[in-house]
PDB file of C-alpha atoms in Angstrom:
ATOM      1  CA  ALA N   1      14.433  -0.377  -6.967  1.00 96.00           C
ATOM      2  CA  ILE N   2      12.284  -3.061  -8.530  1.00 97.00           C
ATOM      3  CA  GLN N   3       9.901  -1.665 -11.135  1.00 98.00           C
ATOM      4  CA  MET N   4       6.414  -3.098 -11.451  1.00 98.00           C
ATOM      5  CA  THR N   5       4.795  -2.741 -14.856  1.00 98.00           C
ATOM      6  CA  GLN N   6       1.053  -3.252 -14.681  1.00 98.00           C
ATOM      7  CA  SER N   7      -1.209  -3.629 -17.682  1.00 98.00           C
ATOM      8  CA  PRO N   8      -3.563  -2.556 -18.974  1.00 98.00           C
ATOM      9  CA  SER N   9      -3.836   0.887 -17.373  1.00 98.00           C
ATOM     10  CA  SER N  10      -7.577   0.740 -17.933  1.00 98.00           C
ATOM     11  CA  LEU N  11     -10.156  -1.580 -19.378  1.00 97.00           C
ATOM     12  CA  SER N  12     -13.859  -1.607 -20.109  1.00 97.00           C
ATOM     13  CA  ALA N  13     -15.810  -4.741 -19.352  1.00 97.00           C
ATOM     14  CA  SER N  14     -19.344  -5.949 -18.817  1.00 96.00           C
ATOM     15  CA  VAL N  15     -20.898  -7.698 -15.852  1.00 96.00           C
ATOM     16  CA  GLY N  16     -20.136 -11.393 -16.165  1.00 96.00           C
ATOM     17  CA  ASP N  17     -16.935 -10.918 -18.157  1.00 97.00           C
ATOM     18  CA  ARG N  18     -13.670 -12.597 -17.263  1.00 98.00           C
ATOM     19  CA  VAL N  19     -11.034  -9.962 -16.558  1.00 98.00           C
ATOM     20  CA  THR N  20      -7.264 -10.406 -16.405  1.00 98.00           C
ATOM     21  CA  ILE N  21      -4.736  -7.880 -15.147  1.00 98.00           C
ATOM     22  CA  THR N  22      -1.006  -8.483 -15.286  1.00 98.00           C
ATOM     23  CA  CYS N  23       2.040  -7.230 -13.411  1.00 98.00           C
ATOM     24  CA  ARG N  24       5.609  -7.742 -14.515  1.00 98.00           C
ATOM     25  CA  ALA N  25       8.550  -7.207 -12.178  1.00 98.00           C
ATOM     26  CA  SER N  26      11.871  -5.861 -13.440  1.00 98.00           C
ATOM     27  CA  GLN N  27      13.600  -8.695 -11.597  1.00 98.00           C
ATOM     28  CA  GLY N  28      12.526 -11.929  -9.972  1.00 98.00           C
ATOM     29  CA  ILE N  29      10.490 -11.522  -6.813  1.00 97.00           C
ATOM     30  CA  ARG N  30       9.524 -15.170  -6.241  1.00 97.00           C
ATOM     31  CA  ASN N  31       5.914 -15.054  -4.990  1.00 97.00           C
ATOM     32  CA  ASN N  32       6.212 -11.781  -3.093  1.00 97.00           C
ATOM     33  CA  LEU N  33       3.315  -9.992  -4.724  1.00 98.00           C
ATOM     34  CA  ASP N  34      -0.005  -8.726  -3.396  1.00 98.00           C
ATOM     35  CA  TRP N  35      -3.089  -7.390  -5.186  1.00 98.00           C
ATOM     36  CA  PHE N  36      -5.316  -4.584  -3.905  1.00 98.00           C
ATOM     37  CA  GLN N  37      -8.652  -3.138  -4.945  1.00 98.00           C
ATOM     38  CA  GLN N  38      -9.405   0.539  -4.417  1.00 98.00           C
ATOM     39  CA  LYS N  39     -12.693   2.360  -4.867  1.00 98.00           C
ATOM     40  CA  PRO N  40     -12.873   6.155  -5.202  1.00 96.00           C
ATOM     41  CA  GLY N  41     -12.295   7.970  -1.923  1.00 96.00           C
ATOM     42  CA  LYS N  42     -11.568   4.757  -0.048  1.00 98.00           C
ATOM     43  CA  ALA N  43      -8.484   3.020   1.267  1.00 98.00           C
ATOM     44  CA  PRO N  44      -7.201   0.035  -0.701  1.00 98.00           C
ATOM     45  CA  LYS N  45      -8.354  -3.464   0.212  1.00 98.00           C
ATOM     46  CA  LEU N  46      -6.183  -6.566   0.146  1.00 98.00           C
ATOM     47  CA  LEU N  47      -7.461  -9.190  -2.300  1.00 98.00           C
ATOM     48  CA  ILE N  48      -4.583 -11.600  -2.891  1.00 98.00           C
ATOM     49  CA  TYR N  49      -1.327 -12.035  -0.997  1.00 98.00           C
ATOM     50  CA  ALA N  50       1.795 -14.052  -1.764  1.00 97.00           C
ATOM     51  CA  ALA N  51       0.746 -14.104  -5.440  1.00 98.00           C
ATOM     52  CA  SER N  52      -2.056 -16.642  -5.101  1.00 98.00           C
ATOM     53  CA  SER N  53      -3.495 -16.711  -1.568  1.00 98.00           C
ATOM     54  CA  LEU N  54      -7.023 -15.351  -1.260  1.00 98.00           C
ATOM     55  CA  GLN N  55      -7.442 -12.945   1.637  1.00 98.00           C
ATOM     56  CA  SER N  56     -10.143 -13.886   4.109  1.00 97.00           C
ATOM     57  CA  GLY N  57     -13.559 -12.567   3.144  1.00 97.00           C
ATOM     58  CA  VAL N  58     -12.668 -11.923  -0.503  1.00 98.00           C
ATOM     59  CA  PRO N  59     -14.995 -13.602  -3.026  1.00 98.00           C
ATOM     60  CA  SER N  60     -13.629 -16.666  -4.776  1.00 98.00           C
ATOM     61  CA  ARG N  61     -14.115 -15.084  -8.216  1.00 98.00           C
ATOM     62  CA  PHE N  62     -10.805 -13.311  -7.515  1.00 98.00           C
ATOM     63  CA  SER N  63      -7.667 -15.355  -8.071  1.00 98.00           C
ATOM     64  CA  GLY N  64      -3.969 -14.701  -8.482  1.00 98.00           C
ATOM     65  CA  SER N  65      -1.183 -16.600 -10.146  1.00 98.00           C
ATOM     66  CA  GLY N  66       2.443 -16.283 -11.119  1.00 98.00           C
ATOM     67  CA  SER N  67       5.935 -16.388  -9.730  1.00 98.00           C
ATOM     68  CA  GLY N  68       9.260 -14.827 -10.552  1.00 98.00           C
ATOM     69  CA  THR N  69       8.550 -11.859 -12.793  1.00 98.00           C
ATOM     70  CA  ASP N  70       5.055 -12.383 -14.237  1.00 98.00           C
ATOM     71  CA  PHE N  71       1.837 -12.259 -12.262  1.00 98.00           C
ATOM     72  CA  THR N  72      -1.865 -12.239 -13.030  1.00 98.00           C
ATOM     73  CA  LEU N  73      -5.015 -11.177 -11.218  1.00 98.00           C
ATOM     74  CA  THR N  74      -8.152 -12.752 -12.633  1.00 98.00           C
ATOM     75  CA  ILE N  75     -11.777 -11.916 -11.921  1.00 98.00           C
ATOM     76  CA  SER N  76     -13.703 -14.887 -13.223  1.00 98.00           C
ATOM     77  CA  SER N  77     -17.090 -13.200 -13.556  1.00 97.00           C
ATOM     78  CA  LEU N  78     -17.115  -9.435 -13.106  1.00 97.00           C
ATOM     79  CA  GLN N  79     -19.728  -8.133 -10.692  1.00 96.00           C
ATOM     80  CA  PRO N  80     -21.070  -4.563 -10.371  1.00 94.00           C
ATOM     81  CA  GLU N  81     -19.143  -4.030  -7.141  1.00 96.00           C
ATOM     82  CA  ASP N  82     -15.856  -4.948  -8.862  1.00 97.00           C
ATOM     83  CA  PHE N  83     -15.662  -1.752 -10.873  1.00 93.00           C
ATOM     84  CA  ALA N  84     -12.675  -0.132  -9.201  1.00 97.00           C
ATOM     85  CA  SER N  85      -8.926   0.341  -9.547  1.00 98.00           C
ATOM     86  CA  TYR N  86      -6.521  -2.517  -8.930  1.00 98.00           C
ATOM     87  CA  TYR N  87      -2.877  -2.371  -7.881  1.00 98.00           C
ATOM     88  CA  CYS N  88      -0.102  -4.899  -7.492  1.00 98.00           C
ATOM     89  CA  LEU N  89       2.618  -4.490  -4.848  1.00 98.00           C
ATOM     90  CA  GLN N  90       5.967  -6.240  -4.653  1.00 98.00           C
ATOM     91  CA  ASP N  91       7.051  -6.884  -1.073  1.00 97.00           C
ATOM     92  CA  TYR N  92      10.196  -8.815  -1.966  1.00 96.00           C
ATOM     93  CA  ASN N  93      12.685  -6.139  -0.997  1.00 93.00           C
ATOM     94  CA  TYR N  94      12.800  -2.488  -0.015  1.00 96.00           C
ATOM     95  CA  PRO N  95      11.790  -0.098  -1.359  1.00 97.00           C
ATOM     96  CA  TRP N  96       8.487  -1.853  -1.992  1.00 98.00           C
ATOM     97  CA  THR N  97       6.859  -0.735  -5.212  1.00 98.00           C
ATOM     98  CA  PHE N  98       3.330  -0.656  -6.575  1.00 98.00           C
ATOM     99  CA  GLY N  99       2.237  -1.105 -10.138  1.00 98.00           C
ATOM    100  CA  GLN N 100       0.718   1.937 -11.833  1.00 98.00           C
ATOM    101  CA  GLY N 101      -2.803   0.615 -11.397  1.00 98.00           C
ATOM    102  CA  THR N 102      -5.606  -0.646 -13.601  1.00 98.00           C
ATOM    103  CA  LYS N 103      -8.983   1.061 -13.699  1.00 98.00           C
ATOM    104  CA  VAL N 104     -11.823  -1.329 -14.485  1.00 98.00           C
ATOM    105  CA  GLU N 105     -14.760   0.538 -15.978  1.00 96.00           C
ATOM    106  CA  ILE N 106     -18.223  -0.425 -17.094  1.00 88.00           C
ATOM    107  CA  LYS N 107     -18.640  -1.072 -20.806  1.00 89.00           C
TER     108      LYS N 107
ATOM    109  CA  GLN S   1     -11.599  -5.461  14.451  1.00 93.00           C
ATOM    110  CA  ALA S   2      -8.268  -3.712  13.954  1.00 96.00           C
ATOM    111  CA  GLN S   3      -8.550  -0.005  13.315  1.00 98.00           C
ATOM    112  CA  LEU S   4      -6.143   2.712  12.225  1.00 98.00           C
ATOM    113  CA  VAL S   5      -6.929   6.429  12.358  1.00 98.00           C
ATOM    114  CA  GLU S   6      -4.598   8.994  10.813  1.00 98.00           C
ATOM    115  CA  SER S   7      -4.402  12.654  11.764  1.00 98.00           C
ATOM    116  CA  GLY S   8      -2.160  15.653  11.323  1.00 98.00           C
ATOM    117  CA  GLY S   9      -2.648  16.475   7.663  1.00 98.00           C
ATOM    118  CA  GLY S  10      -3.226  19.976   6.391  1.00 98.00           C
ATOM    119  CA  VAL S  11      -1.937  22.740   4.152  1.00 98.00           C
ATOM    120  CA  VAL S  12       1.732  23.616   4.536  1.00 98.00           C
ATOM    121  CA  GLN S  13       4.168  25.801   2.624  1.00 98.00           C
ATOM    122  CA  PRO S  14       7.075  24.303   0.677  1.00 98.00           C
ATOM    123  CA  GLY S  15      10.108  23.755   2.870  1.00 98.00           C
ATOM    124  CA  ARG S  16       8.075  23.490   6.060  1.00 98.00           C
ATOM    125  CA  SER S  17       7.410  20.451   8.260  1.00 98.00           C
ATOM    126  CA  LEU S  18       4.450  18.389   9.411  1.00 98.00           C
ATOM    127  CA  ARG S  19       3.971  15.365  11.644  1.00 98.00           C
ATOM    128  CA  LEU S  20       1.370  12.744  10.889  1.00 98.00           C
ATOM    129  CA  SER S  21       0.016  10.343  13.484  1.00 98.00           C
ATOM    130  CA  CYS S  22      -1.730   7.001  13.168  1.00 98.00           C
ATOM    131  CA  ALA S  23      -3.603   5.717  16.211  1.00 98.00           C
ATOM    132  CA  ALA S  24      -4.036   1.948  16.340  1.00 98.00           C
ATOM    133  CA  SER S  25      -6.662   0.000  18.232  1.00 97.00           C
ATOM    134  CA  ALA S  26      -8.113  -3.499  18.620  1.00 96.00           C
ATOM    135  CA  PHE S  27      -4.886  -5.351  17.889  1.00 95.00           C
ATOM    136  CA  SER S  28      -1.491  -5.854  19.510  1.00 96.00           C
ATOM    137  CA  PHE S  29       0.233  -2.886  17.897  1.00 96.00           C
ATOM    138  CA  SER S  30       3.672  -3.697  19.315  1.00 95.00           C
ATOM    139  CA  ASN S  31       3.722  -7.041  17.470  1.00 94.00           C
ATOM    140  CA  TYR S  32       3.446  -5.666  13.942  1.00 94.00           C
ATOM    141  CA  GLY S  33       5.558  -3.869  11.403  1.00 95.00           C
ATOM    142  CA  MET S  34       3.807  -0.712  10.207  1.00 97.00           C
ATOM    143  CA  HIS S  35       3.895   1.268   6.982  1.00 98.00           C
ATOM    144  CA  TRP S  36       3.019   4.581   5.397  1.00 98.00           C
ATOM    145  CA  VAL S  37       1.673   4.664   1.838  1.00 98.00           C
ATOM    146  CA  ARG S  38       0.668   7.789  -0.059  1.00 98.00           C
ATOM    147  CA  GLN S  39      -1.457   8.672  -3.063  1.00 98.00           C
ATOM    148  CA  ALA S  40      -1.184  11.944  -4.938  1.00 98.00           C
ATOM    149  CA  PRO S  41      -4.508  13.350  -6.206  1.00 97.00           C
ATOM    150  CA  GLY S  42      -5.721  11.262  -9.136  1.00 97.00           C
ATOM    151  CA  LYS S  43      -2.575   9.122  -9.114  1.00 98.00           C
ATOM    152  CA  GLY S  44      -1.533   5.660  -8.011  1.00 98.00           C
ATOM    153  CA  LEU S  45      -0.276   4.316  -4.727  1.00 98.00           C
ATOM    154  CA  GLU S  46       3.299   4.910  -3.559  1.00 98.00           C
ATOM    155  CA  TRP S  47       4.929   3.033  -0.693  1.00 98.00           C
ATOM    156  CA  VAL S  48       6.679   5.515   1.612  1.00 98.00           C
ATOM    157  CA  ALA S  49       8.225   3.851   4.665  1.00 98.00           C
ATOM    158  CA  VAL S  50       8.198   0.897   7.059  1.00 97.00           C
ATOM    159  CA  ILE S  51       9.167   0.432  10.697  1.00 96.00           C
ATOM    160  CA  SER S  52       9.722  -2.861  12.455  1.00 95.00           C
ATOM    161  CA  TYR S  53       7.532  -3.953  15.344  1.00 94.00           C
ATOM    162  CA  ASP S  54      10.024  -2.632  17.906  1.00 94.00           C
ATOM    163  CA  GLY S  55      11.170   0.447  16.003  1.00 95.00           C
ATOM    164  CA  SER S  56      14.711  -0.826  15.530  1.00 95.00           C
ATOM    165  CA  ASP S  57      14.591  -1.081  11.747  1.00 95.00           C
ATOM    166  CA  LYS S  58      13.311   1.423   9.192  1.00 97.00           C
ATOM    167  CA  TYR S  59      13.289   1.688   5.406  1.00 97.00           C
ATOM    168  CA  TYR S  60      12.219   4.487   3.079  1.00 98.00           C
ATOM    169  CA  ALA S  61      11.311   5.176  -0.519  1.00 98.00           C
ATOM    170  CA  ASP S  62      14.077   6.979  -2.381  1.00 97.00           C
ATOM    171  CA  SER S  63      11.738   9.941  -2.958  1.00 98.00           C
ATOM    172  CA  VAL S  64      11.504  10.696   0.788  1.00 98.00           C
ATOM    173  CA  LYS S  65      14.793   9.378   2.174  1.00 98.00           C
ATOM    174  CA  GLY S  66      16.567  12.018   4.252  1.00 98.00           C
ATOM    175  CA  ARG S  67      13.423  14.171   4.529  1.00 98.00           C
ATOM    176  CA  PHE S  68      10.842  11.897   6.191  1.00 98.00           C
ATOM    177  CA  THR S  69      11.230   9.930   9.409  1.00 98.00           C
ATOM    178  CA  ILE S  70       9.017   7.079  10.537  1.00 98.00           C
ATOM    179  CA  SER S  71       8.733   6.305  14.244  1.00 98.00           C
ATOM    180  CA  ARG S  72       6.409   4.631  16.705  1.00 98.00           C
ATOM    181  CA  ASP S  73       5.447   4.718  20.367  1.00 98.00           C
ATOM    182  CA  ASN S  74       4.261   1.270  21.369  1.00 98.00           C
ATOM    183  CA  SER S  75       3.148   2.540  24.788  1.00 98.00           C
ATOM    184  CA  LYS S  76       0.683   4.825  22.995  1.00 98.00           C
ATOM    185  CA  ASN S  77      -0.199   2.443  20.138  1.00 98.00           C
ATOM    186  CA  THR S  78       0.734   5.211  17.726  1.00 98.00           C
ATOM    187  CA  LEU S  79       2.723   5.408  14.495  1.00 98.00           C
ATOM    188  CA  TYR S  80       4.239   8.662  13.280  1.00 98.00           C
ATOM    189  CA  LEU S  81       5.621  10.166  10.100  1.00 98.00           C
ATOM    190  CA  GLN S  82       7.695  13.341  10.366  1.00 98.00           C
ATOM    191  CA  LEU S  83       7.689  15.183   7.058  1.00 98.00           C
ATOM    192  CA  ASN S  84      10.473  17.764   6.659  1.00 98.00           C
ATOM    193  CA  SER S  85      11.553  19.933   3.726  1.00 98.00           C
ATOM    194  CA  LEU S  86       8.182  19.418   2.108  1.00 98.00           C
ATOM    195  CA  ARG S  87       7.791  19.826  -1.656  1.00 98.00           C
ATOM    196  CA  PRO S  88       4.699  20.331  -3.793  1.00 98.00           C
ATOM    197  CA  GLU S  89       5.135  16.781  -5.100  1.00 98.00           C
ATOM    198  CA  ASP S  90       4.594  15.479  -1.551  1.00 98.00           C
ATOM    199  CA  THR S  91       0.950  16.545  -1.823  1.00 98.00           C
ATOM    200  CA  ALA S  92      -1.026  13.360  -1.270  1.00 98.00           C
ATOM    201  CA  VAL S  93      -3.340  11.394   0.947  1.00 98.00           C
ATOM    202  CA  TYR S  94      -1.158   9.564   3.445  1.00 98.00           C
ATOM    203  CA  TYR S  95      -2.324   6.173   4.683  1.00 98.00           C
ATOM    204  CA  CYS S  96      -0.920   4.089   7.486  1.00 98.00           C
ATOM    205  CA  ALA S  97      -1.182   0.346   6.983  1.00 98.00           C
ATOM    206  CA  LYS S  98      -0.680  -2.784   9.028  1.00 97.00           C
ATOM    207  CA  GLY S  99       0.613  -6.050   7.634  1.00 94.00           C
ATOM    208  CA  PHE S 100       0.099  -9.434   9.221  1.00 91.00           C
ATOM    209  CA  PHE S 101       3.304 -11.263   8.348  1.00 90.00           C
ATOM    210  CA  ASP S 102       7.011 -10.759   8.894  1.00 86.00           C
ATOM    211  CA  ASP S 103       9.679 -12.833   7.203  1.00 84.00           C
ATOM    212  CA  SER S 104      13.454 -12.791   7.275  1.00 81.00           C
ATOM    213  CA  THR S 105      13.672  -9.765   4.984  1.00 82.00           C
ATOM    214  CA  SER S 106      10.475  -7.760   5.408  1.00 88.00           C
ATOM    215  CA  TYR S 107       8.198  -6.358   8.088  1.00 90.00           C
ATOM    216  CA  GLY S 108       4.440  -6.135   8.017  1.00 88.00           C
ATOM    217  CA  LYS S 109       3.763  -7.849   4.715  1.00 94.00           C
ATOM    218  CA  HIS S 110       0.258  -8.140   3.273  1.00 95.00           C
ATOM    219  CA  PHE S 111      -1.617  -4.980   4.301  1.00 97.00           C
ATOM    220  CA  ASP S 112      -4.807  -6.253   5.868  1.00 96.00           C
ATOM    221  CA  CYS S 113      -5.744  -3.009   7.623  1.00 97.00           C
ATOM    222  CA  TRP S 114      -5.559   0.576   6.380  1.00 98.00           C
ATOM    223  CA  GLY S 115      -6.513   3.908   7.881  1.00 98.00           C
ATOM    224  CA  GLN S 116      -8.875   6.304   6.144  1.00 98.00           C
ATOM    225  CA  GLY S 117      -5.994   8.571   5.111  1.00 98.00           C
ATOM    226  CA  THR S 118      -5.028  12.154   5.894  1.00 98.00           C
ATOM    227  CA  LEU S 119      -4.485  14.769   3.177  1.00 98.00           C
ATOM    228  CA  VAL S 120      -1.261  16.748   3.056  1.00 98.00           C
ATOM    229  CA  THR S 121      -1.220  19.712   0.684  1.00 98.00           C
ATOM    230  CA  VAL S 122       2.077  21.470   0.047  1.00 98.00           C
ATOM    231  CA  SER S 123       1.453  24.848  -1.502  1.00 97.00           C
ATOM    232  CA  SER S 124       2.509  28.452  -1.128  1.00 95.00           C
TER     233      SER S 124
END
């Protein structure tokens, strides 16, 4: 199975900060990577699909990049509602695998 | 707006079985691959299983292969997950999820709709 290594596992940031989260795949997955946001007690929400496509309704401060093995989720200016956990998911081949998650906390 | 509602969770003893259901509405259920994803308390997300739009193709995570079975009834707009030989490490919230894109190798990519989850607790 493809392993997804996500970093950092947690970070503290302030409103207005630029935040970057990375995912590295154990083998090439082309652009078959999605990013999700999850708030406590809620189901995850799709932010970015196919590495860089913004899901409908998601604010443009979220962006994704990368291909092959290295991927990045960027929040250009952190907002109060962005404090949450973030996960990457490779959907290149089965079994699909998630990264371990990144918890974004208030500094 | 597409909606998914899971049911069937509860407390079960190790080694016993449980069947989860996921009722779909407001979209053409029979056109989409469907998935189960779980999350152990305080832990990350784990992909569990997928079924093709017509039920002909299924894939599983290694951790559940041979114990869990995914199925669907398109006439009832319902997805199922049969959980057998349950272990304490299967304790989790189980989500069903719908993707909006199939390609030549995968079903139901890009989860744009999730249920609220149903909690399964495996304990003696």
